Amino acid sequence: MRWPGWSGRCSVAANQSKLIFEYDVEGRHGTQVVGGMRNGRVEDHPRRLPQNLVASERLPLPQVGELELTRHYVKLAQDSFGIDTGFYPLGSCTMKYNPKACERYVKHPGFANTHPHQPIESLPGFLQMFAHLQDWLADMTGMDQISLTPAAGAQGEFAGMLIFKRYFESRGEHQRTVMIVPDSAHGTNPASAVLSGFEVAEVKCADADGIMNMDILNEAIEKHGAERIAGIMLTNPSTLGTFEKDILAVSERMHEIGALLYYDGANLNALLGIARPGDMGFDLIHINTHKTLSTPHGGGGPGSGPIGVKQHLAPFLPHPHVRSTSDGFEFYRPEQSIGRMKLFHGQFGILVRAWIYILLHGPDGLRRISENAIINANYLQARLKDHYPVRYDKWSDGRDRYCMHEFVASCGRLKKEVGVSAKDIAKALLNSGFHAPTTYFPLIIEEALMIEPTETESKELLDSFVDVMLGLHHTARVDADKLRNLDNLRVTQLDETYAARHIDVRWQPEEQGSAAAG
């Protein structure tokens, strides 16, 4: 059966691929340095390497011919999946199309040939670009100042928590050690708080429309003590794709007790030109430029996580920070800075792409991005929810509830009735030519599928995705084993439990591996 959206391309031996090490043949070479290597050792050039750097034994690297090497990596490249090859509805990751214009301009010699060790006087355009981007991000988010230094969203969170810590220390409020985090939060939220020395107080929002309300907040304040609470970390919209409608009351209450609000910018793609975190009362935010501002990401990077602050937190920003002077721009260190978050000046290439992306769209275009992202997500939710239930598709009073840029469907009913899990559906989607949604997150949704279509997908593509999802649901009901027949995948089912309990990321020949295990 051929699902809509499936490319039809499948390797002849798709499930019999080898590791590069398994092509090893003793004595086979792709390139041989004349007089340079014998038996895998440097022997004829003692003056080129100190003796202590010369290997006494042959390195355990595969001996492979150039043709085998080329074919191996070309095949692997053909198996790569990205936004340029197919639909990538990975919830909370905003896998939107990356305009090629951004790639073209970031390769301009003025950007590409810049070196961080150049004298700063030789980089006036570089500093001006940074200053413009800081101003634009501040205007987009309603913050007073922006730091472009953090290298990723999680590092932005960490920087934010360090700023919170330094702020309260500067005020002598050392007792403020509690950070409120909802149960729907990204896992890096509590991790960043703990790494910064805070105690995490998780609050349960799952049974309260999935959002933070005043009853939940006041209960947490009463439990931990208003004088001990440092702040709250929120994502708005939440990881459930729901707007935190009580956010103004929440921010007023937190400021009333002297605490701060942190905004996780993972879902900012739903708010561009519509609402600003600063206007909601947030004191500090991070922005995932690699999501919202369409810089390529996936596979762990690259990322960029600028942070924005209200003026009372500006003295604590990481350095280097850019500011204007009477004759241009300069880097400077804020008076009570938390220090550097990384070498040099942030993720430069990613920031250039974000700057270009904003220039290309302008204010009206940015608003349309969010509007279209919301429309696409609601269209998918409406078409799928009868087969893949959405827990929060109605308010507690029975009113229909629209999602923002993403929604969380559940395979819980399928799992109970026919034994088909969210992982099974995700694998079958991969087998059908689509990337899988985020699975099993947020943890408060049983057998979760978090789906984020982004604004760049067409209705025709969304309809194709729905057709596949409905087809998989039907197959799960009538022949679950057929659903698990993943004949188009090079890798099918991994033993994730074994992998988690026996961590081994180094390849060894079978006989060596067996001996090591023994």
PDB file of N, CA and C in Angstrom, residues 44-118:
ATOM      1  N   ASP A  44      58.263   6.861   8.584  1.00  0.00           N
ATOM      2  CA  ASP A  44      59.354   7.426   7.792  1.00  0.00           C
ATOM      3  C   ASP A  44      59.564   8.923   7.972  1.00  0.00           C
ATOM      4  N   HIS A  45      58.802   9.532   8.867  1.00  0.00           N
ATOM      5  CA  HIS A  45      58.927  10.979   9.040  1.00  0.00           C
ATOM      6  C   HIS A  45      59.043  11.323  10.528  1.00  0.00           C
ATOM      7  N   PRO A  46      60.106  10.850  11.182  1.00  0.00           N
ATOM      8  CA  PRO A  46      60.235  11.089  12.626  1.00  0.00           C
ATOM      9  C   PRO A  46      60.331  12.556  12.982  1.00  0.00           C
ATOM     10  N   ARG A  47      60.807  13.399  12.029  1.00  0.00           N
ATOM     11  CA  ARG A  47      60.955  14.817  12.360  1.00  0.00           C
ATOM     12  C   ARG A  47      59.627  15.556  12.338  1.00  0.00           C
ATOM     13  N   ARG A  48      58.610  14.960  11.729  1.00  0.00           N
ATOM     14  CA  ARG A  48      57.329  15.650  11.603  1.00  0.00           C
ATOM     15  C   ARG A  48      56.475  15.530  12.860  1.00  0.00           C
ATOM     16  N   LEU A  49      56.680  14.477  13.626  1.00  0.00           N
ATOM     17  CA  LEU A  49      55.890  14.281  14.840  1.00  0.00           C
ATOM     18  C   LEU A  49      56.810  13.909  15.991  1.00  0.00           C
ATOM     19  N   PRO A  50      56.630  14.515  17.156  1.00  0.00           N
ATOM     20  CA  PRO A  50      57.376  14.063  18.334  1.00  0.00           C
ATOM     21  C   PRO A  50      57.052  12.597  18.613  1.00  0.00           C
ATOM     22  N   GLN A  51      58.024  11.872  19.122  1.00  0.00           N
ATOM     23  CA  GLN A  51      57.839  10.438  19.326  1.00  0.00           C
ATOM     24  C   GLN A  51      56.650  10.130  20.229  1.00  0.00           C
ATOM     25  N   ASN A  52      56.405  11.010  21.206  1.00  0.00           N
ATOM     26  CA  ASN A  52      55.296  10.730  22.133  1.00  0.00           C
ATOM     27  C   ASN A  52      53.932  10.888  21.479  1.00  0.00           C
ATOM     28  N   LEU A  53      53.891  11.443  20.261  1.00  0.00           N
ATOM     29  CA  LEU A  53      52.627  11.581  19.544  1.00  0.00           C
ATOM     30  C   LEU A  53      52.441  10.514  18.472  1.00  0.00           C
ATOM     31  N   VAL A  54      53.432   9.661  18.292  1.00  0.00           N
ATOM     32  CA  VAL A  54      53.336   8.598  17.293  1.00  0.00           C
ATOM     33  C   VAL A  54      52.658   7.392  17.923  1.00  0.00           C
ATOM     34  N   ALA A  55      51.590   6.908  17.298  1.00  0.00           N
ATOM     35  CA  ALA A  55      50.844   5.769  17.841  1.00  0.00           C
ATOM     36  C   ALA A  55      51.706   4.520  17.826  1.00  0.00           C
ATOM     37  N   SER A  56      51.674   3.779  18.927  1.00  0.00           N
ATOM     38  CA  SER A  56      52.424   2.525  18.999  1.00  0.00           C
ATOM     39  C   SER A  56      51.664   1.379  18.362  1.00  0.00           C
ATOM     40  N   GLU A  57      50.356   1.535  18.227  1.00  0.00           N
ATOM     41  CA  GLU A  57      49.533   0.517  17.585  1.00  0.00           C
ATOM     42  C   GLU A  57      48.643   1.186  16.546  1.00  0.00           C
ATOM     43  N   ARG A  58      48.198   0.375  15.590  1.00  0.00           N
ATOM     44  CA  ARG A  58      47.311   0.912  14.557  1.00  0.00           C
ATOM     45  C   ARG A  58      45.995   1.357  15.165  1.00  0.00           C
ATOM     46  N   LEU A  59      45.564   2.550  14.795  1.00  0.00           N
ATOM     47  CA  LEU A  59      44.280   3.037  15.284  1.00  0.00           C
ATOM     48  C   LEU A  59      43.159   2.147  14.771  1.00  0.00           C
ATOM     49  N   PRO A  60      42.137   1.902  15.589  1.00  0.00           N
ATOM     50  CA  PRO A  60      41.036   1.008  15.177  1.00  0.00           C
ATOM     51  C   PRO A  60      40.067   1.698  14.224  1.00  0.00           C
ATOM     52  N   LEU A  61      40.620   2.185  13.109  1.00  0.00           N
ATOM     53  CA  LEU A  61      39.804   2.847  12.092  1.00  0.00           C
ATOM     54  C   LEU A  61      39.588   1.893  10.921  1.00  0.00           C
ATOM     55  N   PRO A  62      38.443   1.996  10.251  1.00  0.00           N
ATOM     56  CA  PRO A  62      38.161   1.071   9.151  1.00  0.00           C
ATOM     57  C   PRO A  62      39.083   1.313   7.961  1.00  0.00           C
ATOM     58  N   GLN A  63      39.572   0.238   7.367  1.00  0.00           N
ATOM     59  CA  GLN A  63      40.363   0.311   6.142  1.00  0.00           C
ATOM     60  C   GLN A  63      39.407   0.065   4.976  1.00  0.00           C
ATOM     61  N   VAL A  64      39.110   1.146   4.259  1.00  0.00           N
ATOM     62  CA  VAL A  64      38.044   1.118   3.263  1.00  0.00           C
ATOM     63  C   VAL A  64      38.530   1.806   1.992  1.00  0.00           C
ATOM     64  N   GLY A  65      38.141   1.263   0.841  1.00  0.00           N
ATOM     65  CA  GLY A  65      38.460   1.902  -0.424  1.00  0.00           C
ATOM     66  C   GLY A  65      37.624   3.153  -0.642  1.00  0.00           C
ATOM     67  N   GLU A  66      38.123   4.038  -1.497  1.00  0.00           N
ATOM     68  CA  GLU A  66      37.433   5.312  -1.715  1.00  0.00           C
ATOM     69  C   GLU A  66      36.028   5.119  -2.274  1.00  0.00           C
ATOM     70  N   LEU A  67      35.837   4.149  -3.172  1.00  0.00           N
ATOM     71  CA  LEU A  67      34.522   3.930  -3.759  1.00  0.00           C
ATOM     72  C   LEU A  67      33.522   3.452  -2.711  1.00  0.00           C
ATOM     73  N   GLU A  68      33.932   2.473  -1.876  1.00  0.00           N
ATOM     74  CA  GLU A  68      33.033   2.006  -0.821  1.00  0.00           C
ATOM     75  C   GLU A  68      32.698   3.136   0.151  1.00  0.00           C
ATOM     76  N   LEU A  69      33.721   3.932   0.455  1.00  0.00           N
ATOM     77  CA  LEU A  69      33.515   5.056   1.370  1.00  0.00           C
ATOM     78  C   LEU A  69      32.513   6.048   0.789  1.00  0.00           C
ATOM     79  N   THR A  70      32.679   6.372  -0.488  1.00  0.00           N
ATOM     80  CA  THR A  70      31.778   7.327  -1.139  1.00  0.00           C
ATOM     81  C   THR A  70      30.351   6.807  -1.162  1.00  0.00           C
ATOM     82  N   ARG A  71      30.185   5.554  -1.594  1.00  0.00           N
ATOM     83  CA  ARG A  71      28.839   4.995  -1.672  1.00  0.00           C
ATOM     84  C   ARG A  71      28.166   4.940  -0.302  1.00  0.00           C
ATOM     85  N   HIS A  72      28.934   4.585   0.702  1.00  0.00           N
ATOM     86  CA  HIS A  72      28.362   4.468   2.050  1.00  0.00           C
ATOM     87  C   HIS A  72      27.761   5.796   2.506  1.00  0.00           C
ATOM     88  N   TYR A  73      28.523   6.875   2.357  1.00  0.00           N
ATOM     89  CA  TYR A  73      28.037   8.155   2.873  1.00  0.00           C
ATOM     90  C   TYR A  73      27.014   8.807   1.955  1.00  0.00           C
ATOM     91  N   VAL A  74      27.074   8.523   0.663  1.00  0.00           N
ATOM     92  CA  VAL A  74      26.020   9.017  -0.227  1.00  0.00           C
ATOM     93  C   VAL A  74      24.692   8.356   0.128  1.00  0.00           C
ATOM     94  N   LYS A  75      24.706   7.051   0.411  1.00  0.00           N
ATOM     95  CA  LYS A  75      23.477   6.365   0.809  1.00  0.00           C
ATOM     96  C   LYS A  75      22.929   6.936   2.116  1.00  0.00           C
ATOM     97  N   LEU A  76      23.829   7.200   3.063  1.00  0.00           N
ATOM     98  CA  LEU A  76      23.373   7.794   4.321  1.00  0.00           C
ATOM     99  C   LEU A  76      22.762   9.171   4.077  1.00  0.00           C
ATOM    100  N   ALA A  77      23.368   9.946   3.190  1.00  0.00           N
ATOM    101  CA  ALA A  77      22.828  11.275   2.879  1.00  0.00           C
ATOM    102  C   ALA A  77      21.448  11.163   2.257  1.00  0.00           C
ATOM    103  N   GLN A  78      21.235  10.149   1.425  1.00  0.00           N
ATOM    104  CA  GLN A  78      19.928   9.961   0.795  1.00  0.00           C
ATOM    105  C   GLN A  78      18.860   9.585   1.816  1.00  0.00           C
ATOM    106  N   ASP A  79      19.276   9.023   2.929  1.00  0.00           N
ATOM    107  CA  ASP A  79      18.323   8.645   3.967  1.00  0.00           C
ATOM    108  C   ASP A  79      18.036   9.779   4.947  1.00  0.00           C
ATOM    109  N   SER A  80      18.739  10.887   4.811  1.00  0.00           N
ATOM    110  CA  SER A  80      18.501  12.019   5.713  1.00  0.00           C
ATOM    111  C   SER A  80      17.119  12.609   5.465  1.00  0.00           C
ATOM    112  N   PHE A  81      16.509  13.094   6.537  1.00  0.00           N
ATOM    113  CA  PHE A  81      15.190  13.716   6.419  1.00  0.00           C
ATOM    114  C   PHE A  81      15.269  15.110   7.021  1.00  0.00           C
ATOM    115  N   GLY A  82      14.734  16.076   6.315  1.00  0.00           N
ATOM    116  CA  GLY A  82      14.712  17.441   6.817  1.00  0.00           C
ATOM    117  C   GLY A  82      13.537  18.185   6.236  1.00  0.00           C
ATOM    118  N   ILE A  83      13.396  19.431   6.613  1.00  0.00           N
ATOM    119  CA  ILE A  83      12.246  20.216   6.178  1.00  0.00           C
ATOM    120  C   ILE A  83      12.240  20.389   4.661  1.00  0.00           C
ATOM    121  N   ASP A  84      13.398  20.297   4.019  1.00  0.00           N
ATOM    122  CA  ASP A  84      13.451  20.412   2.559  1.00  0.00           C
ATOM    123  C   ASP A  84      13.034  19.124   1.855  1.00  0.00           C
ATOM    124  N   THR A  85      12.891  18.026   2.599  1.00  0.00           N
ATOM    125  CA  THR A  85      12.498  16.759   1.976  1.00  0.00           C
ATOM    126  C   THR A  85      11.087  16.329   2.336  1.00  0.00           C
ATOM    127  N   GLY A  86      10.522  16.856   3.407  1.00  0.00           N
ATOM    128  CA  GLY A  86       9.176  16.430   3.769  1.00  0.00           C
ATOM    129  C   GLY A  86       8.614  17.170   4.961  1.00  0.00           C
ATOM    130  N   PHE A  87       7.358  16.865   5.276  1.00  0.00           N
ATOM    131  CA  PHE A  87       6.623  17.496   6.377  1.00  0.00           C
ATOM    132  C   PHE A  87       7.230  17.067   7.708  1.00  0.00           C
ATOM    133  N   TYR A  88       7.408  18.033   8.605  1.00  0.00           N
ATOM    134  CA  TYR A  88       8.166  17.814   9.844  1.00  0.00           C
ATOM    135  C   TYR A  88       7.369  18.385  11.020  1.00  0.00           C
ATOM    136  N   PRO A  89       6.245  17.746  11.403  1.00  0.00           N
ATOM    137  CA  PRO A  89       5.349  18.338  12.414  1.00  0.00           C
ATOM    138  C   PRO A  89       5.783  18.084  13.851  1.00  0.00           C
ATOM    139  N   LEU A  90       7.051  18.308  14.136  1.00  0.00           N
ATOM    140  CA  LEU A  90       7.623  17.999  15.444  1.00  0.00           C
ATOM    141  C   LEU A  90       7.207  19.063  16.453  1.00  0.00           C
ATOM    142  N   GLY A  91       6.243  18.702  17.307  1.00  0.00           N
ATOM    143  CA  GLY A  91       5.671  19.668  18.236  1.00  0.00           C
ATOM    144  C   GLY A  91       6.700  20.327  19.127  1.00  0.00           C
ATOM    145  N   SER A  92       6.508  21.623  19.375  1.00  0.00           N
ATOM    146  CA  SER A  92       7.354  22.453  20.219  1.00  0.00           C
ATOM    147  C   SER A  92       8.734  22.700  19.615  1.00  0.00           C
ATOM    148  N   CYS A  93       8.898  22.401  18.336  1.00  0.00           N
ATOM    149  CA  CYS A  93      10.184  22.600  17.671  1.00  0.00           C
ATOM    150  C   CYS A  93      10.107  23.571  16.500  1.00  0.00           C
ATOM    151  N   THR A  94       8.902  23.883  16.035  1.00  0.00           N
ATOM    152  CA  THR A  94       8.684  24.867  14.966  1.00  0.00           C
ATOM    153  C   THR A  94       9.596  24.608  13.772  1.00  0.00           C
ATOM    154  N   MET A  95       9.401  23.442  13.154  1.00  0.00           N
ATOM    155  CA  MET A  95      10.233  23.055  12.012  1.00  0.00           C
ATOM    156  C   MET A  95       9.660  23.652  10.728  1.00  0.00           C
ATOM    157  N   LYS A  96       9.793  24.963  10.625  1.00  0.00           N
ATOM    158  CA  LYS A  96       9.280  25.676   9.452  1.00  0.00           C
ATOM    159  C   LYS A  96      10.321  25.701   8.340  1.00  0.00           C
ATOM    160  N   TYR A  97       9.872  26.074   7.167  1.00  0.00           N
ATOM    161  CA  TYR A  97      10.771  26.211   6.026  1.00  0.00           C
ATOM    162  C   TYR A  97      11.751  27.346   6.281  1.00  0.00           C
ATOM    163  N   ASN A  98      13.001  27.125   5.930  1.00  0.00           N
ATOM    164  CA  ASN A  98      14.035  28.138   6.087  1.00  0.00           C
ATOM    165  C   ASN A  98      14.300  28.809   4.740  1.00  0.00           C
ATOM    166  N   PRO A  99      13.926  30.081   4.580  1.00  0.00           N
ATOM    167  CA  PRO A  99      14.082  30.748   3.278  1.00  0.00           C
ATOM    168  C   PRO A  99      15.523  30.701   2.778  1.00  0.00           C
ATOM    169  N   LYS A 100      15.672  30.367   1.522  1.00  0.00           N
ATOM    170  CA  LYS A 100      17.025  30.253   0.961  1.00  0.00           C
ATOM    171  C   LYS A 100      17.692  31.614   0.815  1.00  0.00           C
ATOM    172  N   ALA A 101      16.892  32.667   0.816  1.00  0.00           N
ATOM    173  CA  ALA A 101      17.493  34.009   0.767  1.00  0.00           C
ATOM    174  C   ALA A 101      18.380  34.240   1.982  1.00  0.00           C
ATOM    175  N   CYS A 102      17.940  33.742   3.137  1.00  0.00           N
ATOM    176  CA  CYS A 102      18.746  33.901   4.355  1.00  0.00           C
ATOM    177  C   CYS A 102      20.085  33.193   4.200  1.00  0.00           C
ATOM    178  N   GLU A 103      20.060  32.012   3.582  1.00  0.00           N
ATOM    179  CA  GLU A 103      21.299  31.268   3.377  1.00  0.00           C
ATOM    180  C   GLU A 103      22.212  31.998   2.394  1.00  0.00           C
ATOM    181  N   ARG A 104      21.599  32.610   1.390  1.00  0.00           N
ATOM    182  CA  ARG A 104      22.402  33.325   0.393  1.00  0.00           C
ATOM    183  C   ARG A 104      23.135  34.502   1.029  1.00  0.00           C
ATOM    184  N   TYR A 105      22.415  35.290   1.805  1.00  0.00           N
ATOM    185  CA  TYR A 105      23.015  36.510   2.332  1.00  0.00           C
ATOM    186  C   TYR A 105      23.988  36.239   3.474  1.00  0.00           C
ATOM    187  N   VAL A 106      23.751  35.170   4.242  1.00  0.00           N
ATOM    188  CA  VAL A 106      24.669  34.890   5.343  1.00  0.00           C
ATOM    189  C   VAL A 106      26.033  34.442   4.821  1.00  0.00           C
ATOM    190  N   LYS A 107      26.068  34.013   3.549  1.00  0.00           N
ATOM    191  CA  LYS A 107      27.340  33.613   2.936  1.00  0.00           C
ATOM    192  C   LYS A 107      28.059  34.795   2.272  1.00  0.00           C
ATOM    193  N   HIS A 108      27.489  35.983   2.363  1.00  0.00           N
ATOM    194  CA  HIS A 108      28.162  37.174   1.833  1.00  0.00           C
ATOM    195  C   HIS A 108      29.531  37.299   2.514  1.00  0.00           C
ATOM    196  N   PRO A 109      30.576  37.620   1.758  1.00  0.00           N
ATOM    197  CA  PRO A 109      31.917  37.701   2.353  1.00  0.00           C
ATOM    198  C   PRO A 109      31.992  38.599   3.580  1.00  0.00           C
ATOM    199  N   GLY A 110      31.180  39.651   3.608  1.00  0.00           N
ATOM    200  CA  GLY A 110      31.206  40.536   4.763  1.00  0.00           C
ATOM    201  C   GLY A 110      30.804  39.847   6.054  1.00  0.00           C
ATOM    202  N   PHE A 111      29.973  38.824   5.940  1.00  0.00           N
ATOM    203  CA  PHE A 111      29.606  38.020   7.107  1.00  0.00           C
ATOM    204  C   PHE A 111      30.490  36.779   7.220  1.00  0.00           C
ATOM    205  N   ALA A 112      30.616  36.051   6.107  1.00  0.00           N
ATOM    206  CA  ALA A 112      31.276  34.750   6.150  1.00  0.00           C
ATOM    207  C   ALA A 112      32.761  34.848   6.474  1.00  0.00           C
ATOM    208  N   ASN A 113      33.407  35.941   6.101  1.00  0.00           N
ATOM    209  CA  ASN A 113      34.847  36.065   6.315  1.00  0.00           C
ATOM    210  C   ASN A 113      35.201  36.823   7.589  1.00  0.00           C
ATOM    211  N   THR A 114      34.199  37.133   8.393  1.00  0.00           N
ATOM    212  CA  THR A 114      34.466  37.825   9.656  1.00  0.00           C
ATOM    213  C   THR A 114      35.082  36.857  10.659  1.00  0.00           C
ATOM    214  N   HIS A 115      36.059  37.327  11.410  1.00  0.00           N
ATOM    215  CA  HIS A 115      36.705  36.491  12.425  1.00  0.00           C
ATOM    216  C   HIS A 115      36.544  37.149  13.795  1.00  0.00           C
ATOM    217  N   PRO A 116      36.232  36.380  14.830  1.00  0.00           N
ATOM    218  CA  PRO A 116      35.990  36.987  16.148  1.00  0.00           C
ATOM    219  C   PRO A 116      37.208  37.662  16.762  1.00  0.00           C
ATOM    220  N   HIS A 117      38.411  37.343  16.254  1.00  0.00           N
ATOM    221  CA  HIS A 117      39.609  37.985  16.798  1.00  0.00           C
ATOM    222  C   HIS A 117      39.980  39.267  16.056  1.00  0.00           C
ATOM    223  N   GLN A 118      39.183  39.653  15.063  1.00  0.00           N
ATOM    224  CA  GLN A 118      39.452  40.926  14.388  1.00  0.00           C
ATOM    225  C   GLN A 118      39.331  42.085  15.379  1.00  0.00           C
TER     226      GLN A 118
END
